Coordinates of C-alpha atoms in Angstrom, one line a residue:
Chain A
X1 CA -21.9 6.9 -5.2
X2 CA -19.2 4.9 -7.0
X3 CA -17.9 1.4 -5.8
X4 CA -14.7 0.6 -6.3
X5 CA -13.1 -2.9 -5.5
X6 CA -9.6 -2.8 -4.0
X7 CA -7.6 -5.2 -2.9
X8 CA -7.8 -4.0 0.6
X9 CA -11.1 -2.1 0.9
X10 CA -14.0 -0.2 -0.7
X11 CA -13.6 3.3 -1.5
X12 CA -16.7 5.4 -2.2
X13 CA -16.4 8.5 -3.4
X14 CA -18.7 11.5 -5.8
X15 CA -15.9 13.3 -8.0
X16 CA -16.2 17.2 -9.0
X17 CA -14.1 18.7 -11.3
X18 CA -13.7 22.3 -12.2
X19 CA -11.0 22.7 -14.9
X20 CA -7.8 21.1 -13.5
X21 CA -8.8 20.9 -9.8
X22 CA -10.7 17.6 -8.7
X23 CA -12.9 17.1 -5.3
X24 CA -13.5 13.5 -3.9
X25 CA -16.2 13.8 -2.1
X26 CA -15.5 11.0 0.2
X27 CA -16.9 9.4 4.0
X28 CA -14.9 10.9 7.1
X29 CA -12.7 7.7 7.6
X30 CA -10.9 8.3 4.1
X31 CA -10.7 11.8 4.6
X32 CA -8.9 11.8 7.7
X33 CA -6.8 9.0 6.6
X34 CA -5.4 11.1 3.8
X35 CA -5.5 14.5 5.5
X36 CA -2.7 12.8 7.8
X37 CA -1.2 10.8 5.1
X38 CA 1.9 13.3 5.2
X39 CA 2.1 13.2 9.2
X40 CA -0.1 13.5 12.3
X41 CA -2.5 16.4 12.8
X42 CA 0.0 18.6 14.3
X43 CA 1.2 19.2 10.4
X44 CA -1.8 19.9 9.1
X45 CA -3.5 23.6 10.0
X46 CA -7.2 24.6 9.5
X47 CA -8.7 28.0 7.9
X48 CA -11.9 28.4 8.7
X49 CA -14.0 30.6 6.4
X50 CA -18.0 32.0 6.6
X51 CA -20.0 34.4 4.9
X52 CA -18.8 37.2 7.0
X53 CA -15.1 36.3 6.3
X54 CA -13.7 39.2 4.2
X55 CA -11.6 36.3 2.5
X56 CA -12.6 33.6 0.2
X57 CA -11.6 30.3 0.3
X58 CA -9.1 29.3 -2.3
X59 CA -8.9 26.1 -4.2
X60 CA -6.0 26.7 -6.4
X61 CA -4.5 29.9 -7.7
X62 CA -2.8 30.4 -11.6
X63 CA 0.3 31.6 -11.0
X64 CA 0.7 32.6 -15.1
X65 CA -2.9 33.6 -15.3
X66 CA -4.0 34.9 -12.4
X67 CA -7.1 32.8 -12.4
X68 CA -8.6 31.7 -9.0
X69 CA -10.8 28.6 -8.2
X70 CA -12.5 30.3 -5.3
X71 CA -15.8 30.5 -3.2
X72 CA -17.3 33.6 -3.1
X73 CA -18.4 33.3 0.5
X74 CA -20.5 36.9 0.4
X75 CA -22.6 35.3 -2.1
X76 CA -23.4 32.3 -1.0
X77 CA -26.3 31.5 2.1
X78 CA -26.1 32.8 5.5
X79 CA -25.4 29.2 7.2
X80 CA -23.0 28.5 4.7
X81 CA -19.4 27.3 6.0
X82 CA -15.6 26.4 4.5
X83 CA -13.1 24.6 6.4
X84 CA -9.4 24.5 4.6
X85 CA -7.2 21.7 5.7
X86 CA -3.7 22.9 4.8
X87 CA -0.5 20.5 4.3
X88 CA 2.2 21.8 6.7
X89 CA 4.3 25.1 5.3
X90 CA 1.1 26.0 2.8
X91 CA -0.4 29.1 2.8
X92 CA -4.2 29.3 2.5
X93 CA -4.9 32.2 -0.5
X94 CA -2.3 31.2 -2.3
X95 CA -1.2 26.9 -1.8
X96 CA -3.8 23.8 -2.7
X97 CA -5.0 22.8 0.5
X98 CA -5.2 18.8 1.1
X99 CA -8.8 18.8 1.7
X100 CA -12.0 20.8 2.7
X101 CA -15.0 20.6 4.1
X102 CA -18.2 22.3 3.3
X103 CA -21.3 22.3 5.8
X104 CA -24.3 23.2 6.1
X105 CA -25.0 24.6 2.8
X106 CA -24.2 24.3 -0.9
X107 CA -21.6 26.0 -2.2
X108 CA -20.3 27.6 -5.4
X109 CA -16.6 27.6 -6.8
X110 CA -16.2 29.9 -9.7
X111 CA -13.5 30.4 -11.9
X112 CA -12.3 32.8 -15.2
X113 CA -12.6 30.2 -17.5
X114 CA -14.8 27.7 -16.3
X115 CA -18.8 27.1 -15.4
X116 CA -19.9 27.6 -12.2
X117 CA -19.9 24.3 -10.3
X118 CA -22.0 23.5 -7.3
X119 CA -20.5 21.6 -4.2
X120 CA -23.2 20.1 -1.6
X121 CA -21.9 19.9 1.9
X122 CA -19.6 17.2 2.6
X123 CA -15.8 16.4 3.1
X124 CA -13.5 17.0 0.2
X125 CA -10.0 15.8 -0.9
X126 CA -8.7 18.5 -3.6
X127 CA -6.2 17.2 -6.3
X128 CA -4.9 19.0 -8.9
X129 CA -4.7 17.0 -12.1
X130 CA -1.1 15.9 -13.4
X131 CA 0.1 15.5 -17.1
X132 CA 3.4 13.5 -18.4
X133 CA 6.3 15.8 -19.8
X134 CA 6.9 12.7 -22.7
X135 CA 10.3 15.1 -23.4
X136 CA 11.8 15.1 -19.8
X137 CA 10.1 12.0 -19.2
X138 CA 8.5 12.6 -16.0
X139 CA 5.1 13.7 -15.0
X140 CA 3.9 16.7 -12.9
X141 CA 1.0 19.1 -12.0
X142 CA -0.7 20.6 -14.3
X143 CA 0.3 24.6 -14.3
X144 CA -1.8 27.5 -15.6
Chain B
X1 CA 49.8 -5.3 4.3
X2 CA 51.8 -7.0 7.0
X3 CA 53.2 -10.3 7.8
X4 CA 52.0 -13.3 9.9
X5 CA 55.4 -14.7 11.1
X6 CA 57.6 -13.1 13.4
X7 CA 58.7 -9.9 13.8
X8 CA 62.2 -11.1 12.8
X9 CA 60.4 -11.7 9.5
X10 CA 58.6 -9.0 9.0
X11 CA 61.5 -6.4 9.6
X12 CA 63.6 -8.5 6.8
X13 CA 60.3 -7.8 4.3
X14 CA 59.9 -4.5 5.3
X15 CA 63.5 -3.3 4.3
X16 CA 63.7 -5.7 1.5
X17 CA 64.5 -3.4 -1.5
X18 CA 62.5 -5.0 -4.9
X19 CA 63.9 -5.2 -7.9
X20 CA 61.3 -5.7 -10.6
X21 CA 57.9 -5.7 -8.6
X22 CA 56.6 -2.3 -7.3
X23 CA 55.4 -4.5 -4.1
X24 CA 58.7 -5.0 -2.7
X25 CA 56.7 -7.6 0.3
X26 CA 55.9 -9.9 -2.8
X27 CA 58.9 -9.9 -4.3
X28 CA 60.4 -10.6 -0.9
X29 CA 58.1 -13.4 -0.4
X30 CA 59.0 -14.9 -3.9
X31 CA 62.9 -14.4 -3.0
X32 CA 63.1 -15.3 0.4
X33 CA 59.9 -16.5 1.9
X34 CA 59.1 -20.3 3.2
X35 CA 57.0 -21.9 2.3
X36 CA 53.2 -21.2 4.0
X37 CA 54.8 -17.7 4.3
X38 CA 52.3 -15.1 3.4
X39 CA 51.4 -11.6 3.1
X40 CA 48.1 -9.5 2.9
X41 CA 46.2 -6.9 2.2
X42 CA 43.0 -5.6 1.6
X43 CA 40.7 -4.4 -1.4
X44 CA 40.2 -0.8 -2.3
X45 CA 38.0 1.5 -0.8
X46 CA 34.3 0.2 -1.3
X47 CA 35.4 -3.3 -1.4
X48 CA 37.1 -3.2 2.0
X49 CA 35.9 -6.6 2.8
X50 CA 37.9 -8.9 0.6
X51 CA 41.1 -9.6 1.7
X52 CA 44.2 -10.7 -0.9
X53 CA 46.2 -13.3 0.7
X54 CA 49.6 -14.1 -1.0
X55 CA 51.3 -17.3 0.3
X56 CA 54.5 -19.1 -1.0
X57 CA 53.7 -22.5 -2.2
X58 CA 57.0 -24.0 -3.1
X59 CA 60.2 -22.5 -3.8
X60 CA 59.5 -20.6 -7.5
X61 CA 55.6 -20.1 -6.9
X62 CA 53.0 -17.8 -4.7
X63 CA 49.6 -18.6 -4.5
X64 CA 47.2 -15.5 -4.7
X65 CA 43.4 -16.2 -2.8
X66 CA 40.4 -14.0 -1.2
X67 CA 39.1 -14.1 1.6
X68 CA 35.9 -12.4 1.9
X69 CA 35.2 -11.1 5.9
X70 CA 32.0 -8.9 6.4
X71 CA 30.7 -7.6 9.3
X72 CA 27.2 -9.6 9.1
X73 CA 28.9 -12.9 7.4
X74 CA 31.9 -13.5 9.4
X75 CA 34.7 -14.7 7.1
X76 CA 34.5 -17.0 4.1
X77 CA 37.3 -18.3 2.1
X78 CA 37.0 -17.0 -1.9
X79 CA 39.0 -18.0 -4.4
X80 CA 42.4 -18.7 -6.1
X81 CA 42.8 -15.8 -8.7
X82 CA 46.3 -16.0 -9.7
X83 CA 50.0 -17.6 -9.1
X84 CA 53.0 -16.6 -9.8
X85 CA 55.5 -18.4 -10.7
X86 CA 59.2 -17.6 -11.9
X87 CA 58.1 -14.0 -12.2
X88 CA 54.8 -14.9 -14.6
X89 CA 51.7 -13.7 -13.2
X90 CA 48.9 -16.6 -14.7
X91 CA 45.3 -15.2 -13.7
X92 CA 42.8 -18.1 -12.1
X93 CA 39.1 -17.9 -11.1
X94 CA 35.4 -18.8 -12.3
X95 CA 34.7 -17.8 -15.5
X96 CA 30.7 -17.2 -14.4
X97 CA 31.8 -14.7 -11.4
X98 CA 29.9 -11.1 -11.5
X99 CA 31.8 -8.3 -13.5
X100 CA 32.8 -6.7 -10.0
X101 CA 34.7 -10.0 -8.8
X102 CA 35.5 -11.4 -12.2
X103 CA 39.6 -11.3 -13.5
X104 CA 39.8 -7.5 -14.5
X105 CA 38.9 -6.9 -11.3
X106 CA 41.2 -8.8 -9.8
X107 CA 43.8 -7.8 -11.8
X108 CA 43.0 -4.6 -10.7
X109 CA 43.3 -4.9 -7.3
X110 CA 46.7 -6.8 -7.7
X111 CA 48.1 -3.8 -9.5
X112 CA 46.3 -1.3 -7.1
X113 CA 49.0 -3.4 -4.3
X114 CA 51.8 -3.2 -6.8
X115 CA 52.3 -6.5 -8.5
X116 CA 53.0 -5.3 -11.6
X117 CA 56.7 -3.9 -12.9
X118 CA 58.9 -1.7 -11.1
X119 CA 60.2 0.3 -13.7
X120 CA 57.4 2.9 -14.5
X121 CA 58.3 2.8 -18.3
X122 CA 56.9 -0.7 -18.1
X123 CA 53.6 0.2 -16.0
X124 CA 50.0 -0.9 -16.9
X125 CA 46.8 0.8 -16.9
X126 CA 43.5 -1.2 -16.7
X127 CA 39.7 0.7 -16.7
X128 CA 36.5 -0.6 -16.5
X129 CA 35.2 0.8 -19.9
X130 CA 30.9 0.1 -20.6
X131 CA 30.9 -3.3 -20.4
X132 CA 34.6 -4.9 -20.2
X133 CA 37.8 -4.2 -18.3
X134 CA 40.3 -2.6 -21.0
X135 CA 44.0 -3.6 -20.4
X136 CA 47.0 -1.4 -21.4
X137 CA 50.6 -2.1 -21.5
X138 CA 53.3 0.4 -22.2
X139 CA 53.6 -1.2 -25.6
X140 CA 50.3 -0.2 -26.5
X141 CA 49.0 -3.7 -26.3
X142 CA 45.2 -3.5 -24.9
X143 CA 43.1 -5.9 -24.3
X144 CA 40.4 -7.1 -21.8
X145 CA 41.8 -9.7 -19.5
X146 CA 40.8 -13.5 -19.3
X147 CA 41.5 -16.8 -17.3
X148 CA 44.4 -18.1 -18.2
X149 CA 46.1 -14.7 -19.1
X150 CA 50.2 -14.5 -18.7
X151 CA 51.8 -11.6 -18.1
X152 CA 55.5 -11.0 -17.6
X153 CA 56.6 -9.3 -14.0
X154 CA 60.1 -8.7 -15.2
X155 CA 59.2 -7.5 -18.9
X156 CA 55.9 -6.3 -18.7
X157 CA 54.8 -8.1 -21.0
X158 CA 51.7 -10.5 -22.5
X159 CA 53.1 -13.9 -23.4
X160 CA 50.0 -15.5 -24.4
X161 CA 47.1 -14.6 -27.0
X162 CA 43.6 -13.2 -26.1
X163 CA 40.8 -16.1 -26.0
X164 CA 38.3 -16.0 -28.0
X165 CA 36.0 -15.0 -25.7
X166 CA 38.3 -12.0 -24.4
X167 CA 38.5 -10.5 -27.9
X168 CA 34.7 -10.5 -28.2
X169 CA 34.3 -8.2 -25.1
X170 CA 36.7 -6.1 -25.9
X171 CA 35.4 -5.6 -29.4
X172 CA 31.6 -5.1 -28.2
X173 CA 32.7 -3.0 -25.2
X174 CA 35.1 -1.1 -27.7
X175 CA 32.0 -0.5 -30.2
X176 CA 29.8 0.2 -27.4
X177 CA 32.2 3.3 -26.5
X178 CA 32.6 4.4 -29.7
X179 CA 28.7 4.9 -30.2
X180 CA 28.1 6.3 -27.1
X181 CA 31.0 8.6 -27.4
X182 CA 29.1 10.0 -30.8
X183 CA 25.9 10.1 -28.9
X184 CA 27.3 12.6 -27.0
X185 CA 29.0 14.2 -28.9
X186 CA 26.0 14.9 -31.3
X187 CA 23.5 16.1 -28.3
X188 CA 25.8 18.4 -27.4
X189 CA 26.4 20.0 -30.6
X190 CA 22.3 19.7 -30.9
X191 CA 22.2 21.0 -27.4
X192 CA 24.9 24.1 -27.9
X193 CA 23.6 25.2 -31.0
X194 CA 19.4 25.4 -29.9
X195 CA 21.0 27.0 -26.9
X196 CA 22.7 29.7 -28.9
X197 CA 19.7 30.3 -31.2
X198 CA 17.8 30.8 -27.6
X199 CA 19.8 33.4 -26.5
X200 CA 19.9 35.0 -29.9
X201 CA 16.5 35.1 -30.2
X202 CA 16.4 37.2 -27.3
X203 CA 12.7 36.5 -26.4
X204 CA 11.7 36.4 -29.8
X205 CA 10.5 32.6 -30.2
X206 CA 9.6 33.1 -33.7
X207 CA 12.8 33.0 -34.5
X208 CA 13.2 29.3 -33.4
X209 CA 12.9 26.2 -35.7
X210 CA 10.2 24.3 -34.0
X211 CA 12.5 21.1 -33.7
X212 CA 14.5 23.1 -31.2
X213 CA 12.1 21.5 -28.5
X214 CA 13.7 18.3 -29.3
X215 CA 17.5 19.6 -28.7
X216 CA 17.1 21.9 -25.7
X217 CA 18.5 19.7 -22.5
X218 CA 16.3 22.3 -20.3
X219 CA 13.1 21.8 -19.7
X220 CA 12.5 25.6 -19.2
X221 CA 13.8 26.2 -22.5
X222 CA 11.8 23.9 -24.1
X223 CA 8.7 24.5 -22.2
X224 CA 9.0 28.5 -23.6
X225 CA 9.0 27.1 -27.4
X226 CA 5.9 24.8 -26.7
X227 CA 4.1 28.0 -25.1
X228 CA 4.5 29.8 -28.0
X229 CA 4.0 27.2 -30.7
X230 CA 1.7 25.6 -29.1
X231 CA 1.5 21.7 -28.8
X232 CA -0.9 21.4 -31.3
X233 CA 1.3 22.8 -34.0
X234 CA 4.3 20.9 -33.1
X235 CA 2.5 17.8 -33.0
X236 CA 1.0 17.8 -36.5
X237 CA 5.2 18.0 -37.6
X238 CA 5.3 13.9 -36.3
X239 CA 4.2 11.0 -36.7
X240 CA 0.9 10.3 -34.8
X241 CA -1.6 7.4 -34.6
X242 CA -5.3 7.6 -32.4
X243 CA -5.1 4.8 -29.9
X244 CA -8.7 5.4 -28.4
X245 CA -12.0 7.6 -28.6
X246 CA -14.4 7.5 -26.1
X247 CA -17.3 9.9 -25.2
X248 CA -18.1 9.9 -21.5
X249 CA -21.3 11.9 -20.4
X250 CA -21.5 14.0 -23.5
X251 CA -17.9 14.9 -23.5
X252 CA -15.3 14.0 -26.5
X253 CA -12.1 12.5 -25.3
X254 CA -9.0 11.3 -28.2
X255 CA -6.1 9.0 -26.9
X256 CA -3.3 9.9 -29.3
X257 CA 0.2 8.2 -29.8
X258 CA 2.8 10.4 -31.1
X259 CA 6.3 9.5 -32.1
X260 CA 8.6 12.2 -30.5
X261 CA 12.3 12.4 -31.9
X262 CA 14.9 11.6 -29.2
X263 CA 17.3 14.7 -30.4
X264 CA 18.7 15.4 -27.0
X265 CA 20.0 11.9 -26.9
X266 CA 21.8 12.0 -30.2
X267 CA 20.6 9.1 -31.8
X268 CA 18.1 9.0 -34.1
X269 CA 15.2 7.3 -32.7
X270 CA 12.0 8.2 -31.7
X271 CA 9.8 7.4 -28.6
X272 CA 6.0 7.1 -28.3
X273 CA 4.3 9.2 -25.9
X274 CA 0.3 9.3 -25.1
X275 CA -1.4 12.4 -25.5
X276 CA -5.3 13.1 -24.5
X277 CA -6.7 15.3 -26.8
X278 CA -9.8 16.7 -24.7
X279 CA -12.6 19.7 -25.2
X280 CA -13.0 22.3 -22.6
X281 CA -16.4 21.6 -21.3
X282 CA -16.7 25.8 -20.7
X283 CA -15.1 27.2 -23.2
X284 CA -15.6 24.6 -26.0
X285 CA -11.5 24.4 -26.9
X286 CA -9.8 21.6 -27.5
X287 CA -6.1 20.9 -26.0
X288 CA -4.0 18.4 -25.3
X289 CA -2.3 16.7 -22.4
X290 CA 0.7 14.3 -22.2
X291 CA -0.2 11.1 -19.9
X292 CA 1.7 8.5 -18.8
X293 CA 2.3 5.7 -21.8
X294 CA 0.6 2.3 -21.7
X295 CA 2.3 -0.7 -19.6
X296 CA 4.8 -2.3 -22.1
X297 CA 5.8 0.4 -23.8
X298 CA 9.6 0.6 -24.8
X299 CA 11.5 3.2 -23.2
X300 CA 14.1 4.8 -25.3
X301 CA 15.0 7.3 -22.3
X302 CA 15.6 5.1 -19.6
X303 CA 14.0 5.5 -16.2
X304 CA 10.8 7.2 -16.1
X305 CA 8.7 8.2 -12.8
X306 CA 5.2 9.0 -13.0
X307 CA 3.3 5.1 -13.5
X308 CA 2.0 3.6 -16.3
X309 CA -1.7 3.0 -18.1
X310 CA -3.1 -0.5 -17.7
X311 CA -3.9 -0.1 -21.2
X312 CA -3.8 2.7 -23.9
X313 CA -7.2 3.6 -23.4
X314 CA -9.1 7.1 -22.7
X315 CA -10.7 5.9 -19.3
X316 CA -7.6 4.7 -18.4
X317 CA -5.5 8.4 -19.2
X318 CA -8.4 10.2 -17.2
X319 CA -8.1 7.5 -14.6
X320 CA -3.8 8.5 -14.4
X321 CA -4.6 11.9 -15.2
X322 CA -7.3 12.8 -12.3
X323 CA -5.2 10.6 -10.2
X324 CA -8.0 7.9 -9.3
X325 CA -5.8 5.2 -8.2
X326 CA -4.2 7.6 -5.7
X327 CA -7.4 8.5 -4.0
X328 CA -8.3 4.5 -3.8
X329 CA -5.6 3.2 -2.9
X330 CA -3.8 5.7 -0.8
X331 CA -0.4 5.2 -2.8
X332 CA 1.7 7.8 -4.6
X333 CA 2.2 8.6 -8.3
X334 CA 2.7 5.1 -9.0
X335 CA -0.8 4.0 -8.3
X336 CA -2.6 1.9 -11.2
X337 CA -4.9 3.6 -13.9
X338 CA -7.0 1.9 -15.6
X339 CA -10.4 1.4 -16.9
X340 CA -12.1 0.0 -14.1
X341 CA -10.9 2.4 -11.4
X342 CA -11.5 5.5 -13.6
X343 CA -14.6 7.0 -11.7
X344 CA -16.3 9.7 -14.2
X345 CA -17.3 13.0 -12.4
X346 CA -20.6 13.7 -11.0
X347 CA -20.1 17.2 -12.2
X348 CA -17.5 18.9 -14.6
X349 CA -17.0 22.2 -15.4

């Protein structure tokens, strides 16, 4: 785990990164304080997702490419389970979701371009990493 | 405007017919009023809350003052601005008053109520133009007004000379609007003529000088000529200089300052912008990524959102990049990246 020293309190936290997507793993406090950092609970909605789901859970979907960061739930163990916590108006399948949570068992995202990466159970947030336009001078998500 | 004294008074102003004032009430007041007499009236829309008070000091002279009255201040008296006497406005006030308050504006205001000439041959026209108000008379006399400035009610007309200090804020303001002026002028013809090339091209992006990313206003348009180009290729055309290497768990990172023409702006200067040149860790390419520029950097374009590095360093760019400070911290895009809060992944793909 990695200690960091703010001003106003520790945050600990295991980062995973597949391509342009990033997990902080991180403890349940953090994770509900930014789950609701755009509201209260009511906004938020939950897709819940096993190994007899006939969907998988989606990370982050390239609109240009096509490529998915994605658990293929089929494939993974029989206990294993994904929760998606989606801002309000997002659509699992399709939108980032806020954050996720993965129990029981490891898990594997996959993706077209990128290794397989392994995620152990725990809570999640998901951010997509950003990059600076130095032309229009402002920054913004990186898009594939 | 209206009157404070009787209604006797006020009916005499109100059908008073001027003669050389456009405010026919002020002329009245400089004709006929006694002494302590005074009229009123308010400041344009957005400065509602000062109030212009003309009063009759003696028998050839009105007094102009402000009175500021806000709603959360109450009212405060302001200050003398002008006088007129025997039909010669003089301009008063502080000389270290805020633009928005200073003698252009006030000379603004008292031509806004009229206290300039009748005839409409002999009108004036004043502007707030980039840094100083600009002054016209019909005789083609312009100038930026100053303390102490005389003007003629019945003639129009200046009767003193600009101060030194007057005639330097004209000039700079004057040269200042002549550059921007061909600024803009100059990005627009950059701007027309990439956009015409675009459309010509018809899809084709071949067809487009690379330096066309530089003129195109549009981000869309510019973003289609970096697809095709590629980032890479348009970078080795600048300027460039490495700011950092680092290797973090096996991985090769390059922190990379490039000096970006400003062509869009019409000027020709550059900017500096941070780029992370970094390797795939599945696929073995390498790419590059713009990232927010180091705090202290100059900023040719004027505001930019997204937050700042600590320092130009690579720990720092993946810090901004991954968005580390965001996560600690629980602030927005603005959150500080640096070295010490860059956390490297357990695990990259």
């Amino acid at each position: 785990m990695s200690n960091v020293e703010t001003k106003k309190k520790v945050v600990k936290y295991k980062k995973y990164q597949q391509g342009d997507v990033v997990m902080f793993q991180v403890d349940d406090e953090s994770f509900e304080k930014n789950i609701d950092m755009y509201g209260n609970n009511s906004n938020e909605q939950t897709v819940h997702y096993n190994t007899q789901s006939h969907n998988n859970p989606i990370l982050a979907f390239g609109e240009a490419t096509g490529h998915i960061h994605q658990v293929r739930m089929k494939d993974m163990l029989d206990k294993a389970e994904i929760t998606l916590h989606m801002p309000r108006f997002r659509k699992a399948g399709t939108d980032t979701p806020q954050g996720f949570e993965v129990r029981e068992e490891t898990v594997t995202l996959t993706h077209e371009e990128h290794d397989p990466i392994d995620i152990p159970p725990g809570k999640y947030l998901v951010r997509i990493v950003r990059e600076f336009d130095h032309i229009a001078g402002r920054s913004r998500y990186v898009a594939d | 405007m209206s009157l404070t004294n009787n209604s006797n008074r006020e009916g005499q102003a109100r059908e008073y017919r001027s003669k050389y004032l456009e405010n026919s009430k002020v002329e009245w007041l400089i004709e006929h009023g006694k002494i302590r007499e005074n009229v009123y009236f308010k400041g344009e829309t957005g400065d509602r809350y000062t109030i212009y008070v003309a009063t009759k000091r003696n028998k050839n002279v009105v007094d102009f003052h402000t009175i500021f009255n806000a709603y959360d201040h109450g009212t405060a008296v302001g200050d003398h601005i002008a006088t007129i006497k025997d039909y010669v406005l003089t301009m008063y006030g502080k000389p270290n008053r805020y633009w928005r308050s200073a003698v252009g504006e006030t000379v603004k205001q008292l031509m806004r109520q009229g206290v300039c000439p009748k005839d409409h041959l002999k009108h004036w026209k004043i502007r707030f133009c980039r840094s100083a108000f600009f002054m016209r008379l019909y005789d083609g006399t312009e100038f930026t007004p100053w303390i102490g400035m005389k003007l003629d009610l019945q003639t129009g007309t200046l009767l003193n000379k600009p101060n030194r200090q007057s005639v330097l804020n004209y000039r700079k303001a004057k040269e200042s609007d002549k550059h921007s002026r061909k600024m803009n002028r100059i990005a627009n013809k950059n701007n027309t003529e990439a956009l015409t090339r675009y459309h010509k091209a018809d899809g084709n992006f071949a067809l487009l000088p690379i330096d066309d990313v530089f003129k195109h206003r549009n981000v869309e348009y510019r973003t289609d000529i970096i697809n095709f180009h590629g980032l890479e290729k348009i970078l080795k055309t600048l300027e460039t200089k490495i700011e950092d290497e680092d290797t973090i768990d096996g991985r090769f990172y390059r922190l990379i300052n490039v000096n970006i023409p400003d062509l869009a702006s019409g000027q020709e200067r550059h900017q500096w912008g941070l780029y992370l040149e970094m390797i795939n860790p599945s696929t073995g390419e390498s790419h590059f990524e713009g990232v927010a520029n180091a705090k202290g950097t100059p900023s040719v374009g004027g505001w930019r959102s997204g937050g700042e590095l600590e320092s130009a360093t690579v720990k720092a760019a993946l810090s901004w990049r991954d968005g580390d400070g965001m996560i600690q911290t629980g602030q927005t895009w603005n959150a500080i990246s640096s070295n010490a809060n860059y956390v490297p992944p357990v695990k990259m793909t």
